[in-house]
Short mmCIF file of N, CA and C in Angstrom, two decimals:
data_model
loop_
_atom_site.label_atom_id
_atom_site.label_comp_id
_atom_site.label_asym_id
_atom_site.label_seq_id
_atom_site.Cartn_x
_atom_site.Cartn_y
_atom_site.Cartn_z
N UNK J 1 0.84 -1.19 0.00
CA UNK J 1 0.00 0.00 0.00
C UNK J 1 0.88 1.24 0.00
N UNK J 2 0.53 2.23 -0.75
CA UNK J 2 1.31 3.44 -0.88
C UNK J 2 0.99 4.41 0.26
N UNK J 3 1.91 5.35 0.51
CA UNK J 3 1.65 6.39 1.49
C UNK J 3 0.63 7.40 0.96
N UNK J 4 0.44 7.41 -0.34
CA UNK J 4 -0.54 8.30 -0.96
C UNK J 4 -1.93 7.70 -0.75
N UNK J 5 -2.81 8.38 0.03
CA UNK J 5 -4.11 7.79 0.34
C UNK J 5 -5.01 7.64 -0.87
N UNK J 6 -4.71 8.34 -2.00
CA UNK J 6 -5.56 8.20 -3.18
C UNK J 6 -5.20 6.95 -3.97
N UNK J 7 -4.06 6.33 -3.67
CA UNK J 7 -3.67 5.11 -4.37
C UNK J 7 -4.21 3.91 -3.63
N UNK J 8 -4.63 2.90 -4.38
CA UNK J 8 -5.15 1.67 -3.80
C UNK J 8 -4.08 0.59 -3.87
N UNK J 9 -4.26 -0.43 -3.04
CA UNK J 9 -3.38 -1.58 -3.11
C UNK J 9 -3.61 -2.26 -4.46
N UNK J 10 -2.56 -2.84 -5.02
CA UNK J 10 -2.65 -3.53 -6.29
C UNK J 10 -2.31 -4.99 -6.07
N UNK J 11 -3.19 -5.86 -6.54
CA UNK J 11 -2.95 -7.29 -6.48
C UNK J 11 -2.81 -7.80 -7.92
N UNK J 12 -1.68 -8.45 -8.19
CA UNK J 12 -1.45 -9.01 -9.52
C UNK J 12 -1.73 -10.50 -9.45
N UNK J 13 -2.59 -10.96 -10.34
CA UNK J 13 -2.92 -12.39 -10.41
C UNK J 13 -2.43 -12.93 -11.75
N UNK J 14 -1.57 -13.95 -11.68
CA UNK J 14 -1.03 -14.59 -12.88
C UNK J 14 -1.88 -15.82 -13.21
N UNK J 15 -2.06 -16.06 -14.49
CA UNK J 15 -2.84 -17.21 -14.93
C UNK J 15 -2.13 -17.93 -16.06
N UNK J 16 -1.99 -19.24 -15.91
CA UNK J 16 -1.38 -20.05 -16.97
C UNK J 16 -2.31 -20.15 -18.18
N UNK J 17 -3.61 -20.02 -17.96
CA UNK J 17 -4.58 -20.09 -19.06
C UNK J 17 -4.61 -18.80 -19.88
N UNK J 18 -4.24 -17.71 -19.27
CA UNK J 18 -4.24 -16.41 -19.95
C UNK J 18 -2.99 -16.33 -20.83
N UNK J 19 -3.14 -16.06 -22.12
CA UNK J 19 -2.01 -16.07 -23.05
C UNK J 19 -1.50 -14.68 -23.41
N UNK J 20 -2.40 -13.78 -23.80
CA UNK J 20 -1.97 -12.48 -24.29
C UNK J 20 -2.64 -11.30 -23.61
N UNK J 21 -3.81 -11.49 -23.08
CA UNK J 21 -4.58 -10.35 -22.59
C UNK J 21 -4.21 -9.97 -21.17
N UNK J 22 -4.37 -8.70 -20.89
CA UNK J 22 -4.19 -8.14 -19.56
C UNK J 22 -5.47 -7.39 -19.25
N UNK J 23 -5.98 -7.56 -18.04
CA UNK J 23 -7.18 -6.82 -17.66
C UNK J 23 -7.05 -6.40 -16.20
N UNK J 24 -7.91 -5.48 -15.81
CA UNK J 24 -7.88 -4.97 -14.44
C UNK J 24 -9.28 -4.53 -14.04
N UNK J 25 -9.52 -4.60 -12.75
CA UNK J 25 -10.79 -4.13 -12.21
C UNK J 25 -10.61 -3.74 -10.75
N UNK J 26 -11.57 -2.98 -10.24
CA UNK J 26 -11.56 -2.56 -8.84
C UNK J 26 -12.31 -3.62 -8.04
N UNK J 27 -11.76 -3.96 -6.88
CA UNK J 27 -12.39 -4.91 -5.97
C UNK J 27 -12.25 -4.33 -4.57
N UNK J 28 -13.31 -3.68 -4.12
CA UNK J 28 -13.24 -3.03 -2.81
C UNK J 28 -12.22 -1.91 -2.82
N UNK J 29 -11.27 -1.98 -1.87
CA UNK J 29 -10.27 -0.92 -1.76
C UNK J 29 -8.97 -1.27 -2.49
N UNK J 30 -9.02 -2.22 -3.40
CA UNK J 30 -7.80 -2.58 -4.14
C UNK J 30 -8.11 -2.74 -5.62
N UNK J 31 -7.05 -2.77 -6.40
CA UNK J 31 -7.14 -2.99 -7.84
C UNK J 31 -6.53 -4.34 -8.15
N UNK J 32 -7.24 -5.15 -8.92
CA UNK J 32 -6.76 -6.47 -9.31
C UNK J 32 -6.36 -6.39 -10.79
N UNK J 33 -5.11 -6.81 -11.08
CA UNK J 33 -4.62 -6.84 -12.45
C UNK J 33 -4.36 -8.30 -12.81
N UNK J 34 -4.97 -8.76 -13.90
CA UNK J 34 -4.84 -10.15 -14.36
C UNK J 34 -3.88 -10.19 -15.54
N UNK J 35 -2.82 -11.02 -15.42
CA UNK J 35 -1.80 -11.09 -16.46
C UNK J 35 -1.45 -12.54 -16.79
N UNK J 36 -0.85 -12.79 -17.96
CA UNK J 36 -0.38 -14.14 -18.28
C UNK J 36 0.75 -14.55 -17.33
N UNK J 37 0.81 -15.83 -16.97
CA UNK J 37 1.83 -16.33 -16.05
C UNK J 37 3.24 -16.17 -16.61
N UNK J 38 3.41 -16.25 -17.92
CA UNK J 38 4.73 -16.19 -18.54
C UNK J 38 5.32 -14.78 -18.58
N UNK J 39 4.59 -13.77 -18.20
CA UNK J 39 5.04 -12.39 -18.30
C UNK J 39 6.21 -12.12 -17.34
N UNK J 40 7.21 -11.39 -17.83
CA UNK J 40 8.38 -11.06 -17.00
C UNK J 40 8.00 -10.00 -15.96
N UNK J 41 8.86 -9.83 -14.97
CA UNK J 41 8.62 -8.82 -13.93
C UNK J 41 8.57 -7.42 -14.53
N UNK J 42 9.44 -7.14 -15.50
CA UNK J 42 9.45 -5.82 -16.14
C UNK J 42 8.15 -5.58 -16.92
N UNK J 43 7.70 -6.62 -17.65
CA UNK J 43 6.43 -6.49 -18.38
C UNK J 43 5.28 -6.30 -17.41
N UNK J 44 5.31 -7.05 -16.31
CA UNK J 44 4.27 -6.92 -15.28
C UNK J 44 4.21 -5.48 -14.77
N UNK J 45 5.36 -4.94 -14.43
CA UNK J 45 5.40 -3.57 -13.90
C UNK J 45 4.85 -2.58 -14.92
N UNK J 46 5.24 -2.72 -16.17
CA UNK J 46 4.76 -1.82 -17.21
C UNK J 46 3.25 -1.94 -17.38
N UNK J 47 2.74 -3.19 -17.43
CA UNK J 47 1.31 -3.40 -17.63
C UNK J 47 0.48 -2.95 -16.44
N UNK J 48 1.01 -3.09 -15.24
CA UNK J 48 0.26 -2.60 -14.07
C UNK J 48 0.07 -1.09 -14.19
N UNK J 49 1.13 -0.37 -14.57
CA UNK J 49 1.01 1.08 -14.76
C UNK J 49 0.01 1.44 -15.84
N UNK J 50 0.08 0.73 -16.96
CA UNK J 50 -0.86 0.97 -18.08
C UNK J 50 -2.30 0.76 -17.62
N UNK J 51 -2.53 -0.35 -16.92
CA UNK J 51 -3.90 -0.68 -16.52
C UNK J 51 -4.42 0.27 -15.44
N UNK J 52 -3.56 0.72 -14.53
CA UNK J 52 -3.99 1.69 -13.52
C UNK J 52 -4.40 3.00 -14.19
N UNK J 53 -3.60 3.44 -15.17
CA UNK J 53 -3.96 4.66 -15.91
C UNK J 53 -5.26 4.47 -16.67
N UNK J 54 -5.44 3.30 -17.27
CA UNK J 54 -6.65 3.02 -18.04
C UNK J 54 -7.89 3.04 -17.14
N UNK J 55 -7.80 2.41 -15.98
CA UNK J 55 -8.93 2.43 -15.05
C UNK J 55 -9.24 3.84 -14.56
N UNK J 56 -8.18 4.59 -14.25
CA UNK J 56 -8.38 5.97 -13.78
C UNK J 56 -9.06 6.80 -14.86
N UNK J 57 -8.64 6.61 -16.11
CA UNK J 57 -9.25 7.36 -17.22
C UNK J 57 -10.72 6.98 -17.38
N UNK J 58 -11.03 5.69 -17.27
CA UNK J 58 -12.42 5.24 -17.38
C UNK J 58 -13.27 5.86 -16.28
N UNK J 59 -12.71 5.91 -15.08
CA UNK J 59 -13.46 6.46 -13.95
C UNK J 59 -13.67 7.95 -14.10
N UNK J 60 -12.67 8.66 -14.63
CA UNK J 60 -12.83 10.10 -14.75
C UNK J 60 -13.65 10.49 -15.98
N UNK J 61 -13.94 9.51 -16.88
CA UNK J 61 -14.80 9.81 -18.03
C UNK J 61 -16.21 10.13 -17.59
N UNK J 62 -16.55 9.67 -16.41
CA UNK J 62 -17.84 10.07 -15.86
C UNK J 62 -17.68 11.56 -15.55
N UNK J 63 -17.91 12.36 -16.56
CA UNK J 63 -17.56 13.77 -16.54
C UNK J 63 -18.14 14.50 -15.35
N UNK J 64 -17.25 15.22 -14.70
CA UNK J 64 -17.67 16.06 -13.59
C UNK J 64 -18.37 17.29 -14.15
N UNK J 65 -19.45 17.67 -13.53
CA UNK J 65 -20.09 18.93 -13.87
C UNK J 65 -19.32 20.06 -13.21
N UNK J 66 -19.68 21.30 -13.53
CA UNK J 66 -18.98 22.44 -12.94
C UNK J 66 -19.10 22.46 -11.42
N UNK J 67 -20.25 22.06 -10.88
CA UNK J 67 -20.43 22.06 -9.42
C UNK J 67 -19.48 21.06 -8.76
N UNK J 68 -19.38 19.85 -9.36
CA UNK J 68 -18.45 18.85 -8.81
C UNK J 68 -17.00 19.30 -8.96
N UNK J 69 -16.71 19.97 -10.07
CA UNK J 69 -15.37 20.47 -10.30
C UNK J 69 -15.01 21.52 -9.24
N UNK J 70 -15.96 22.38 -8.91
CA UNK J 70 -15.74 23.38 -7.87
C UNK J 70 -15.50 22.71 -6.52
N UNK J 71 -16.30 21.70 -6.21
CA UNK J 71 -16.11 20.96 -4.95
C UNK J 71 -14.76 20.28 -4.90
N UNK J 72 -14.34 19.74 -6.01
CA UNK J 72 -13.03 19.09 -6.07
C UNK J 72 -11.92 20.10 -5.84
N UNK J 73 -12.04 21.27 -6.46
CA UNK J 73 -11.05 22.34 -6.27
C UNK J 73 -11.00 22.77 -4.80
N UNK J 74 -12.15 22.87 -4.16
CA UNK J 74 -12.18 23.27 -2.75
C UNK J 74 -11.51 22.22 -1.88
N UNK J 75 -11.75 20.93 -2.16
CA UNK J 75 -11.10 19.86 -1.38
C UNK J 75 -9.58 19.86 -1.58
N UNK J 76 -9.16 20.07 -2.83
CA UNK J 76 -7.72 20.11 -3.11
C UNK J 76 -7.07 21.31 -2.43
N UNK J 77 -7.74 22.45 -2.46
CA UNK J 77 -7.21 23.64 -1.79
C UNK J 77 -7.05 23.39 -0.29
N UNK J 78 -8.04 22.76 0.29
CA UNK J 78 -7.99 22.46 1.73
C UNK J 78 -6.83 21.51 2.04
N UNK J 79 -6.71 20.46 1.23
CA UNK J 79 -5.69 19.44 1.49
C UNK J 79 -4.27 19.93 1.26
N UNK J 80 -4.05 20.70 0.19
CA UNK J 80 -2.69 21.07 -0.18
C UNK J 80 -2.31 22.51 0.15
N UNK J 81 -3.29 23.38 0.28
CA UNK J 81 -2.98 24.79 0.54
C UNK J 81 -3.65 25.31 1.81
N UNK J 82 -4.12 24.42 2.66
CA UNK J 82 -4.77 24.84 3.90
C UNK J 82 -6.02 25.67 3.67
N UNK J 83 -6.66 25.51 2.50
CA UNK J 83 -7.89 26.24 2.19
C UNK J 83 -7.67 27.68 1.78
N UNK J 84 -6.42 28.10 1.61
CA UNK J 84 -6.13 29.51 1.28
C UNK J 84 -6.53 29.90 -0.13
N UNK J 85 -6.52 28.95 -1.07
CA UNK J 85 -6.91 29.26 -2.46
C UNK J 85 -8.42 29.06 -2.56
N UNK J 86 -9.13 30.16 -2.76
CA UNK J 86 -10.60 30.10 -2.79
C UNK J 86 -11.14 30.63 -4.12
N UNK J 87 -11.36 29.75 -5.05
CA UNK J 87 -11.88 30.21 -6.35
C UNK J 87 -13.35 30.61 -6.24
N UNK J 88 -13.73 31.62 -7.00
CA UNK J 88 -15.15 32.01 -7.05
C UNK J 88 -15.89 31.15 -8.06
N UNK J 89 -15.17 30.70 -9.10
CA UNK J 89 -15.80 29.82 -10.08
C UNK J 89 -14.74 28.89 -10.67
N UNK J 90 -15.20 27.67 -10.96
CA UNK J 90 -14.36 26.66 -11.62
C UNK J 90 -15.26 26.01 -12.66
N UNK J 91 -14.81 26.02 -13.92
CA UNK J 91 -15.67 25.46 -14.95
C UNK J 91 -14.87 24.93 -16.12
N UNK J 92 -15.51 24.02 -16.87
CA UNK J 92 -14.94 23.49 -18.10
C UNK J 92 -15.19 24.50 -19.22
N UNK J 93 -14.23 24.61 -20.12
CA UNK J 93 -14.42 25.47 -21.30
C UNK J 93 -13.95 24.72 -22.54
N UNK J 94 -14.51 25.09 -23.68
CA UNK J 94 -14.15 24.41 -24.93
C UNK J 94 -13.27 25.27 -25.84
N UNK J 95 -12.89 26.46 -25.37
CA UNK J 95 -12.10 27.35 -26.22
C UNK J 95 -10.61 27.37 -25.86
N UNK J 96 -10.15 26.39 -25.09
CA UNK J 96 -8.73 26.32 -24.74
C UNK J 96 -8.13 25.08 -25.40
N UNK J 97 -7.51 25.30 -26.54
CA UNK J 97 -6.94 24.17 -27.27
C UNK J 97 -5.43 24.13 -27.19
N UNK J 98 -4.81 25.17 -26.65
CA UNK J 98 -3.36 25.18 -26.54
C UNK J 98 -2.88 25.21 -25.09
N UNK J 99 -3.80 25.24 -24.15
CA UNK J 99 -3.43 25.18 -22.73
C UNK J 99 -4.42 24.29 -22.01
N UNK J 100 -3.98 23.77 -20.86
CA UNK J 100 -4.81 22.84 -20.09
C UNK J 100 -5.76 23.56 -19.15
N UNK J 101 -5.38 24.74 -18.71
CA UNK J 101 -6.22 25.49 -17.80
C UNK J 101 -5.76 26.93 -17.76
N UNK J 102 -6.59 27.76 -17.14
CA UNK J 102 -6.21 29.16 -16.96
C UNK J 102 -6.89 29.68 -15.70
N UNK J 103 -6.29 30.74 -15.20
CA UNK J 103 -6.80 31.33 -13.97
C UNK J 103 -6.73 32.85 -14.09
N UNK J 104 -7.76 33.52 -13.61
CA UNK J 104 -7.76 34.97 -13.52
C UNK J 104 -7.83 35.31 -12.03
N UNK J 105 -6.67 35.54 -11.39
CA UNK J 105 -6.66 35.77 -9.94
C UNK J 105 -7.55 36.92 -9.49
N UNK J 106 -7.61 38.00 -10.27
CA UNK J 106 -8.43 39.16 -9.87
C UNK J 106 -9.91 38.79 -9.75
N UNK J 107 -10.36 37.86 -10.59
CA UNK J 107 -11.76 37.42 -10.56
C UNK J 107 -11.95 36.16 -9.74
N UNK J 108 -10.87 35.46 -9.45
CA UNK J 108 -10.97 34.19 -8.74
C UNK J 108 -11.57 33.09 -9.59
N UNK J 109 -11.39 33.19 -10.91
CA UNK J 109 -11.99 32.20 -11.80
C UNK J 109 -10.93 31.26 -12.36
N UNK J 110 -11.32 30.00 -12.44
CA UNK J 110 -10.46 28.95 -13.00
C UNK J 110 -11.25 28.28 -14.11
N UNK J 111 -10.57 28.09 -15.25
CA UNK J 111 -11.17 27.43 -16.38
C UNK J 111 -10.28 26.26 -16.78
N UNK J 112 -10.87 25.09 -16.99
CA UNK J 112 -10.13 23.91 -17.42
C UNK J 112 -10.57 23.52 -18.82
N UNK J 113 -9.60 23.16 -19.64
CA UNK J 113 -9.90 22.74 -21.00
C UNK J 113 -10.71 21.45 -21.00
N UNK J 114 -11.69 21.38 -21.86
CA UNK J 114 -12.50 20.17 -22.01
C UNK J 114 -11.64 18.99 -22.43
N UNK J 115 -10.44 19.24 -22.97
CA UNK J 115 -9.54 18.15 -23.38
C UNK J 115 -9.07 17.32 -22.20
N UNK J 116 -9.20 17.84 -20.97
CA UNK J 116 -8.82 17.08 -19.78
C UNK J 116 -9.86 16.03 -19.41
N UNK J 117 -11.07 16.21 -19.90
CA UNK J 117 -12.13 15.26 -19.57
C UNK J 117 -11.76 13.89 -20.11
N UNK J 118 -11.84 12.89 -19.26
CA UNK J 118 -11.46 11.54 -19.65
C UNK J 118 -10.02 11.19 -19.30
N UNK J 119 -9.23 12.18 -18.87
CA UNK J 119 -7.86 11.88 -18.44
C UNK J 119 -7.91 11.37 -17.00
N UNK J 120 -6.85 10.69 -16.55
CA UNK J 120 -6.85 10.19 -15.17
C UNK J 120 -7.08 11.31 -14.15
N UNK J 121 -7.72 10.95 -13.05
CA UNK J 121 -8.05 11.93 -12.01
C UNK J 121 -6.83 12.68 -11.52
N UNK J 122 -5.69 11.99 -11.35
CA UNK J 122 -4.52 12.67 -10.82
C UNK J 122 -4.03 13.77 -11.75
N UNK J 123 -4.30 13.64 -13.06
CA UNK J 123 -3.91 14.66 -14.02
C UNK J 123 -4.83 15.88 -13.87
N UNK J 124 -6.13 15.65 -13.80
CA UNK J 124 -7.08 16.75 -13.61
C UNK J 124 -6.78 17.45 -12.27
N UNK J 125 -6.50 16.67 -11.23
CA UNK J 125 -6.18 17.25 -9.93
C UNK J 125 -4.93 18.13 -10.01
N UNK J 126 -3.92 17.67 -10.74
CA UNK J 126 -2.70 18.46 -10.89
C UNK J 126 -3.02 19.80 -11.57
N UNK J 127 -3.79 19.78 -12.66
CA UNK J 127 -4.11 21.03 -13.36
C UNK J 127 -4.93 21.94 -12.45
N UNK J 128 -5.87 21.37 -11.72
CA UNK J 128 -6.64 22.19 -10.76
C UNK J 128 -5.71 22.82 -9.72
N UNK J 129 -4.80 22.02 -9.16
CA UNK J 129 -3.86 22.55 -8.18
C UNK J 129 -2.97 23.64 -8.78
N UNK J 130 -2.54 23.43 -10.00
CA UNK J 130 -1.72 24.43 -10.69
C UNK J 130 -2.47 25.76 -10.76
N UNK J 131 -3.73 25.69 -11.18
CA UNK J 131 -4.53 26.93 -11.29
C UNK J 131 -4.87 27.50 -9.92
N UNK J 132 -5.14 26.65 -8.93
CA UNK J 132 -5.38 27.13 -7.57
C UNK J 132 -4.15 27.86 -7.03
N UNK J 133 -2.96 27.33 -7.33
CA UNK J 133 -1.73 27.97 -6.88
C UNK J 133 -1.61 29.39 -7.44
N UNK J 134 -2.15 29.60 -8.65
CA UNK J 134 -2.12 30.95 -9.23
C UNK J 134 -2.99 31.94 -8.45
N UNK J 135 -3.97 31.45 -7.71
CA UNK J 135 -4.74 32.36 -6.86
C UNK J 135 -3.89 32.89 -5.71
N UNK J 136 -2.84 32.15 -5.37
CA UNK J 136 -1.95 32.55 -4.28
C UNK J 136 -0.68 33.24 -4.78
N UNK J 137 -0.17 32.77 -5.92
CA UNK J 137 1.05 33.33 -6.53
C UNK J 137 0.79 33.44 -8.03
N UNK J 138 0.69 34.67 -8.56
CA UNK J 138 0.31 34.83 -9.97
C UNK J 138 1.27 34.24 -11.00
N UNK J 139 2.56 34.36 -10.82
CA UNK J 139 3.51 33.91 -11.85
C UNK J 139 3.96 32.48 -11.65
N UNK J 140 5.04 32.11 -12.35
CA UNK J 140 5.61 30.77 -12.26
C UNK J 140 6.99 30.79 -11.61
N UNK J 141 7.18 31.65 -10.64
CA UNK J 141 8.46 31.74 -9.94
C UNK J 141 8.64 30.63 -8.92
N UNK J 142 9.75 30.66 -8.18
CA UNK J 142 10.04 29.61 -7.19
C UNK J 142 8.94 29.42 -6.14
N UNK J 143 8.33 30.51 -5.68
CA UNK J 143 7.26 30.38 -4.68
C UNK J 143 6.08 29.60 -5.24
N UNK J 144 5.78 29.81 -6.51
CA UNK J 144 4.68 29.09 -7.15
C UNK J 144 4.97 27.59 -7.16
N UNK J 145 6.17 27.20 -7.62
CA UNK J 145 6.49 25.78 -7.74
C UNK J 145 6.62 25.12 -6.37
N UNK J 146 7.01 25.87 -5.35
CA UNK J 146 7.06 25.32 -3.99
C UNK J 146 5.66 24.89 -3.53
N UNK J 147 4.65 25.63 -3.93
CA UNK J 147 3.28 25.28 -3.57
C UNK J 147 2.88 23.91 -4.13
N UNK J 148 3.35 23.60 -5.32
CA UNK J 148 2.96 22.35 -5.97
C UNK J 148 3.79 21.15 -5.51
N UNK J 149 4.86 21.39 -4.77
CA UNK J 149 5.71 20.28 -4.30
C UNK J 149 4.96 19.31 -3.40
N UNK J 150 3.92 19.78 -2.73
CA UNK J 150 3.17 18.92 -1.81
C UNK J 150 2.33 17.86 -2.50
N UNK J 151 2.04 18.05 -3.79
CA UNK J 151 1.21 17.08 -4.51
C UNK J 151 2.12 15.95 -4.98
N UNK J 152 1.91 14.72 -4.50
CA UNK J 152 2.85 13.64 -4.79
C UNK J 152 2.88 13.16 -6.24
N UNK J 153 1.90 13.53 -7.05
CA UNK J 153 1.87 13.03 -8.43
C UNK J 153 2.15 14.12 -9.46
N UNK J 154 2.80 15.20 -9.01
CA UNK J 154 3.10 16.31 -9.91
C UNK J 154 3.91 15.86 -11.12
N UNK J 155 5.03 15.18 -10.89
CA UNK J 155 5.89 14.79 -12.01
C UNK J 155 5.18 13.82 -12.96
N UNK J 156 4.43 12.89 -12.38
CA UNK J 156 3.72 11.92 -13.22
C UNK J 156 2.66 12.63 -14.08
N UNK J 157 1.92 13.55 -13.48
CA UNK J 157 0.89 14.28 -14.21
C UNK J 157 1.51 15.14 -15.30
N UNK J 158 2.61 15.81 -14.98
CA UNK J 158 3.29 16.64 -15.99
C UNK J 158 3.77 15.77 -17.14
N UNK J 159 4.32 14.60 -16.82
CA UNK J 159 4.78 13.69 -17.87
C UNK J 159 3.63 13.22 -18.75
N UNK J 160 2.48 12.94 -18.13
CA UNK J 160 1.30 12.50 -18.87
C UNK J 160 0.88 13.60 -19.85
N UNK J 161 0.79 14.84 -19.36
CA UNK J 161 0.37 15.95 -20.20
C UNK J 161 1.39 16.22 -21.31
N UNK J 162 2.68 16.10 -21.01
CA UNK J 162 3.70 16.28 -22.04
C UNK J 162 3.56 15.20 -23.11
N UNK J 163 3.26 13.98 -22.70
CA UNK J 163 3.07 12.89 -23.66
C UNK J 163 1.87 13.14 -24.56
N UNK J 164 0.77 13.61 -23.97
CA UNK J 164 -0.42 13.91 -24.77
C UNK J 164 -0.10 15.02 -25.77
N UNK J 165 0.58 16.06 -25.30
CA UNK J 165 0.92 17.18 -26.19
C UNK J 165 1.84 16.71 -27.31
N UNK J 166 2.81 15.86 -26.99
CA UNK J 166 3.72 15.36 -28.02
C UNK J 166 2.97 14.50 -29.02
N UNK J 167 2.06 13.66 -28.55
CA UNK J 167 1.29 12.79 -29.44
C UNK J 167 0.42 13.62 -30.39
N UNK J 168 -0.09 14.74 -29.92
CA UNK J 168 -0.92 15.59 -30.77
C UNK J 168 -0.11 16.21 -31.91
N UNK J 169 1.20 16.33 -31.71
CA UNK J 169 2.07 16.93 -32.75
C UNK J 169 2.55 15.90 -33.77
N UNK J 170 2.37 14.62 -33.47
CA UNK J 170 2.83 13.57 -34.38
C UNK J 170 1.97 13.56 -35.64
N UNK J 171 2.60 13.23 -36.77
CA UNK J 171 1.79 13.13 -38.00
C UNK J 171 0.84 11.95 -37.86
N UNK J 172 -0.31 12.11 -38.42
CA UNK J 172 -1.32 11.05 -38.38
C UNK J 172 -0.95 9.97 -39.40
N UNK J 173 -0.95 8.74 -38.96
CA UNK J 173 -0.65 7.61 -39.83
C UNK J 173 -1.94 7.21 -40.54
N UNK J 174 -1.90 7.11 -41.86
CA UNK J 174 -3.13 6.70 -42.55
C UNK J 174 -3.53 5.28 -42.16
N UNK J 175 -4.81 5.05 -42.07
CA UNK J 175 -5.32 3.71 -41.74
C UNK J 175 -5.10 2.80 -42.95
N UNK J 176 -4.85 1.52 -42.68
CA UNK J 176 -4.71 0.56 -43.79
C UNK J 176 -6.00 0.53 -44.61
N UNK J 177 -5.87 0.17 -45.86
CA UNK J 177 -7.06 0.09 -46.73
C UNK J 177 -8.07 -0.88 -46.15
N UNK J 178 -9.32 -0.53 -46.30
CA UNK J 178 -10.38 -1.39 -45.85
C UNK J 178 -10.80 -1.14 -44.41
N UNK J 179 -10.18 -0.15 -43.74
CA UNK J 179 -10.59 0.16 -42.35
C UNK J 179 -11.28 1.49 -42.29
#
C-alpha cells in the first residue's frame, strides 16, 4: 500500500490459461490486475502502470459537472494549501486548445480545457492545483512551484500531459485500406 491515500493496493494475479490479454478491475479498496503467467517482472510492472492509468481514465470519463469540479477544487485547496486558495468559479471550457487550464486571480476564476475530460483523475487534480496555486502566486516563480511540491503526483501528471501534447504533434498515420 502506498503512502498516498488516493492510491489503492494492487494485487497481480497470474494465470497459466491467460495467453496475451491483460485486464484490471476494482475490488473493494484494491485494484486487481490479471496477467499471463509467462510475463516477466518488467512487463508486469509496465502493464500494471498501463492498466492503472486506463482504469483511472475510465473512472474520470464520468464527466464532472462544474459544481463537482468546484467541490473538487475546494477539497484540493484544503488538502494542499490549507484552504487559502478560494476560487469564485471553476468550470470546463471548450475554447482552450493550446493550454490545459487558466486562472484569472483578480476574478478568482479557474477554467479547465474540455480536453482534460477523460484523463486520469490525478492529471485533472494536478491542473486544478496548478490553477489554484495561481490564486496565491500569480507567476511561475520559485514560490509558485514550492506550492505544488506537496502534490505527490506532480511529475507523473506533468509527464502524462507532455506525452499527450507530443502525441498531438505527431503526424497522423493513414489507416490501412479497408478500415
